[in-house]
Coordinates of C-alpha atoms in Angstrom, one line a residue:
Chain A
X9 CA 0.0 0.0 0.0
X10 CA 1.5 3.5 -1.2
X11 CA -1.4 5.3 0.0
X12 CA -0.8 8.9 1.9
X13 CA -3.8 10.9 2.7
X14 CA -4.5 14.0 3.6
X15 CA -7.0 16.1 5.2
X16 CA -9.0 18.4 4.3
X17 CA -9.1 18.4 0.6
X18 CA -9.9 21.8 0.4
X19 CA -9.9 24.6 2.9
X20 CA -10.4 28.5 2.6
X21 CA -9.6 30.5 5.5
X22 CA -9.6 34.0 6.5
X23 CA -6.0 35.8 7.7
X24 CA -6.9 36.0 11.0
X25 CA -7.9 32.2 11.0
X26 CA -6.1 29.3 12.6
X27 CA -5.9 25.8 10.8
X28 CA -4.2 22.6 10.5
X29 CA -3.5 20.2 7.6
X30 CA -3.4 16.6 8.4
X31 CA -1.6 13.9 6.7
X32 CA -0.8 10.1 7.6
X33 CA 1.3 7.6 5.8
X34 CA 0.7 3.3 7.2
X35 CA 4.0 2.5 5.2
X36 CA 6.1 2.5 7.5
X37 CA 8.1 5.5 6.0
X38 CA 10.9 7.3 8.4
X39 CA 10.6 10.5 6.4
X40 CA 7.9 13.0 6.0
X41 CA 7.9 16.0 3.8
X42 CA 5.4 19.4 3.4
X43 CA 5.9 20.8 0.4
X44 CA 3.9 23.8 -1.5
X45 CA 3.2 24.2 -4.9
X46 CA 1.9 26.7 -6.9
X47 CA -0.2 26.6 -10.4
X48 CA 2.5 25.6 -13.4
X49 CA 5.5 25.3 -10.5
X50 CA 7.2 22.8 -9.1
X51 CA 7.0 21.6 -6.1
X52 CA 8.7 23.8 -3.5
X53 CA 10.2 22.1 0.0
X54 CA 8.6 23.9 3.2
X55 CA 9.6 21.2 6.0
X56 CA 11.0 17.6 6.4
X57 CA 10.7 15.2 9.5
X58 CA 13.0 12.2 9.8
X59 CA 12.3 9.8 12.6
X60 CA 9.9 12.3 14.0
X61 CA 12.1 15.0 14.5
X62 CA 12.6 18.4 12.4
X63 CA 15.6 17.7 10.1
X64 CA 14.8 20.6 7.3
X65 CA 13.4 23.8 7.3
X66 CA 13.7 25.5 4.4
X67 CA 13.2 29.2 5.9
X68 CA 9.6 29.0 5.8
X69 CA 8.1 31.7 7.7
X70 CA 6.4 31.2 11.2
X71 CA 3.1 31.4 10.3
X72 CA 3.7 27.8 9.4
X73 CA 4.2 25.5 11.8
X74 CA 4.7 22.2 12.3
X75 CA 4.6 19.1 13.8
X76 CA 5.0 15.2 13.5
X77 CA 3.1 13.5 16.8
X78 CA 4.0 9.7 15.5
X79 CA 5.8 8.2 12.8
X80 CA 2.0 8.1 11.0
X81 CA 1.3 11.5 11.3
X82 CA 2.4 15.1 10.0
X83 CA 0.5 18.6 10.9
X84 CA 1.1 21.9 9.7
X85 CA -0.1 24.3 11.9
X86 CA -1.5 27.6 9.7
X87 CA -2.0 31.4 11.5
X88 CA -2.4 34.4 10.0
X89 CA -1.8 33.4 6.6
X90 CA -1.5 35.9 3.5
X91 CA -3.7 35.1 0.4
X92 CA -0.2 34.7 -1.5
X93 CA -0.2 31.9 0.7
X94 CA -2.8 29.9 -1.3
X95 CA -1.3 27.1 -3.1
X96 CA -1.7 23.3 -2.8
X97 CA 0.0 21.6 0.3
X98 CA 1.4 18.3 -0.2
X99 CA 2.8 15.9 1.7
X100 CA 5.0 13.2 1.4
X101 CA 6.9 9.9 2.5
X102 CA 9.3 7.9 1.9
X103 CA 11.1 5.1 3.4
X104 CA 14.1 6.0 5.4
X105 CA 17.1 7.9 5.7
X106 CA 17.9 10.3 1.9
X107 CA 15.0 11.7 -0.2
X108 CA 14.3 8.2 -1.7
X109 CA 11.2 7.4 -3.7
X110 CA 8.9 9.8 -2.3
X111 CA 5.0 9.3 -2.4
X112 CA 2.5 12.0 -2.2
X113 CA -0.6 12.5 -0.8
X114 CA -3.4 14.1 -2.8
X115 CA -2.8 17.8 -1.4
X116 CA -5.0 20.4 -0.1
X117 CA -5.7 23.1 -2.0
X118 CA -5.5 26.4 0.1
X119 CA -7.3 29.4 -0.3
X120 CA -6.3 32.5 2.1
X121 CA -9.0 35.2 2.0
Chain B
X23 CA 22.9 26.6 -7.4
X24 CA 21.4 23.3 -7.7
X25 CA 19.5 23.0 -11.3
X26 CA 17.2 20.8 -12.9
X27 CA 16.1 21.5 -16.3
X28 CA 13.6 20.6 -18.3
X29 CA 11.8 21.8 -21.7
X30 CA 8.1 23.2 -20.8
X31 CA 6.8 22.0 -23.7
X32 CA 4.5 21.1 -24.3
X33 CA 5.6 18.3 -26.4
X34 CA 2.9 17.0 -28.8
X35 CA 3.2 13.2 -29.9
X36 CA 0.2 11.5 -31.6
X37 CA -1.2 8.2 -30.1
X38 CA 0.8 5.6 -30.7
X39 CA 4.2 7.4 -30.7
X40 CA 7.2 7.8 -28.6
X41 CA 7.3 10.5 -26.1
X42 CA 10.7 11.7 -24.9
X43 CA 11.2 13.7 -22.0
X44 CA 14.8 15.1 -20.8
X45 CA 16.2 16.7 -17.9
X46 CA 19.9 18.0 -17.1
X47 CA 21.0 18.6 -14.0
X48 CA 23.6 20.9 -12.9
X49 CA 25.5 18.9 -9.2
X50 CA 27.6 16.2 -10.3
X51 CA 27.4 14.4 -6.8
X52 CA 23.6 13.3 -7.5
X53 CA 23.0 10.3 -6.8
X54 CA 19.4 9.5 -7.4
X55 CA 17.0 10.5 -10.3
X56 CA 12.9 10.2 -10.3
X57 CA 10.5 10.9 -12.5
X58 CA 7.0 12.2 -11.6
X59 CA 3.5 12.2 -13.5
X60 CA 1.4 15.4 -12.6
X61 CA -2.2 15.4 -14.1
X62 CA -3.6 19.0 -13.6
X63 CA -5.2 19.7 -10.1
X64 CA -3.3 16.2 -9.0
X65 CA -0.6 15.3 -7.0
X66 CA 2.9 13.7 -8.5
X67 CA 2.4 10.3 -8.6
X68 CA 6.3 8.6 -8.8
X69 CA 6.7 6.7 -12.0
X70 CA 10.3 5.6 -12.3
X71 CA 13.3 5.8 -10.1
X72 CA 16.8 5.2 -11.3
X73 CA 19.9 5.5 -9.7
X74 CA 22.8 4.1 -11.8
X75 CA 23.9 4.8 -15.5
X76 CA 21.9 3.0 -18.3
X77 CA 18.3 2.2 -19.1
X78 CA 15.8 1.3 -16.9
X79 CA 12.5 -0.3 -18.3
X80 CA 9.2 -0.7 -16.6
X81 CA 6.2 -1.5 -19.3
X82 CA 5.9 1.3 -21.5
X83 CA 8.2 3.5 -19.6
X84 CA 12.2 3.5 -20.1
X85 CA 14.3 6.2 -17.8
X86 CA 17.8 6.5 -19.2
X87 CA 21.2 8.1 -16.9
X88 CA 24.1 9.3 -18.2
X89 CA 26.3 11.0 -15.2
X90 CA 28.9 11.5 -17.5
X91 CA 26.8 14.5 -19.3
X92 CA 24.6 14.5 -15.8
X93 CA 21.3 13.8 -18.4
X94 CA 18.4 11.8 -17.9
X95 CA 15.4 11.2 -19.9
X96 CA 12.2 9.2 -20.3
X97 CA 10.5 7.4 -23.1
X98 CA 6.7 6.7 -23.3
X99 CA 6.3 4.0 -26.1
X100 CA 3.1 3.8 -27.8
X101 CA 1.7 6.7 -26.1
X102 CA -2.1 6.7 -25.0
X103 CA -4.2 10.2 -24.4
X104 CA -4.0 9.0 -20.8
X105 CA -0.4 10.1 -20.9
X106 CA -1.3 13.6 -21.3
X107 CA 0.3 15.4 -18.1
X108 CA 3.4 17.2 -16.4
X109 CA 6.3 15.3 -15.8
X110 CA 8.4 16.2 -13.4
X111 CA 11.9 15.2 -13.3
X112 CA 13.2 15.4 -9.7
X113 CA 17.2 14.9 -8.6
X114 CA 18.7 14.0 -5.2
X115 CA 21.8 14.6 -3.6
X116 CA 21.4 11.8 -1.8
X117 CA 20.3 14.1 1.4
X118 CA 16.6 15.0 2.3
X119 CA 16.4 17.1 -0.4
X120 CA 14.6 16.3 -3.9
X121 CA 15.1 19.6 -6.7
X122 CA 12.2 19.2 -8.8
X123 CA 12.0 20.5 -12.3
X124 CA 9.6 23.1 -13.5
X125 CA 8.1 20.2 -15.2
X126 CA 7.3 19.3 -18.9
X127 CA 3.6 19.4 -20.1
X128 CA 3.0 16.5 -23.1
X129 CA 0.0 15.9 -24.7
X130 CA -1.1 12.9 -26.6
X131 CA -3.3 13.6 -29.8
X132 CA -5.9 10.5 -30.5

């Protein structure tokens, strides 16, 4: 099973608003990833967890926040977003240590009013 | 810094026909080399991986490596409409991080 899912599919949220993206991997994978991407871009990197603990952030700014409770799981805590910050959120897994085959989840598709 | 590079396209093949994407990259130390499938308002989905010089063939798809001229491309034989997408190539230093390429858009006529 290379399934990764993510909640909610869509969201649109004010910039005074507080939100979290879920995502959960049952693969067994050591590394999580949040990346953003924007229409006709490529992926960007925001964040990467391995074994549960913060090993890259790429600078992201601190309305972002987040968080890996288990192996299983990955949040990203959102406050006071800008609407520049609308974009589709993805995360990803992959198996252990070095940005192996990574899987994505679906994404939710952002929308800061 | 890092590159990836890829032609926007889009590339147009008719059904039937060989599709063939390419990608340079710009470290020499990469180590791994990934090609995505993006169908508009989707996610990637990974296609092939490939990690040391030569072909690699899985069904229709064949992804080719060349460190030497740090190149690496995919062929789509007997392309379907259901091809029609971004592919992303993606490169790895072997660390957590993936570059990704701005992507190449191909569409398959019927």
């Amino acid at each position: 099973d290379t399934e990764v899912t993510q909640t909610p599919k869509h969201l649109v949220m004010g910039m005074t608003n507080k939100k979290s993206l879920k995502c959960e991997q049952h693969m067994g994978h050591r590394a999580m990833y949040w990346y953003k991407q924007k229409a006709k871009k490529p992926p960007e990197l925001m964040f990467v967890y391995s074994y549960e603990k913060l090993s890259i952030n790429e600078s992201v700014p601190s309305r972002f926040s987040p968080e890996c409770p288990n192996s299983s799981l990955l949040n990203l805590h959102l406050h006071a977003l800008q609407p520049e910050d609308s974009a589709l959120y993805l995360c990803a897994s992959s198996q252990g240590a070095g940005a192996g085959e990574q899987y994505f989840g679906p994404g939710t598709r952002l929308t800061v009013t | 810094q890092k590159e990836v590079e890829q032609n926007s396209g889009p590339l147009s093949v008719p059904e039937g026909a060989i599709a063939s994407l390419n990608c340079t990259y710009s470290d020499r130390v990469s180590q791994s080399f990934f090609w995505y499938r993006q169908y508009s308002g989707k996610s990637p989905e990974l296609i092939m991986s490939i990690y040391s010089n030569g072909d690699k063939e899985d069904g229709r798809f064949t992804a080719q490596l060349n460190k030497a001229s740090q190149y690496v491309s995919l062929l789509i034989r007997d392309s379907q409409p259901s091809d029609s997408a971004t592919y992303l190539c993606a490169v790895s230093t072997g660390g957590f991080k993936t570059i990704f390429g701005a992507g190449t858009r191909l569409f398959v006529k019927a």
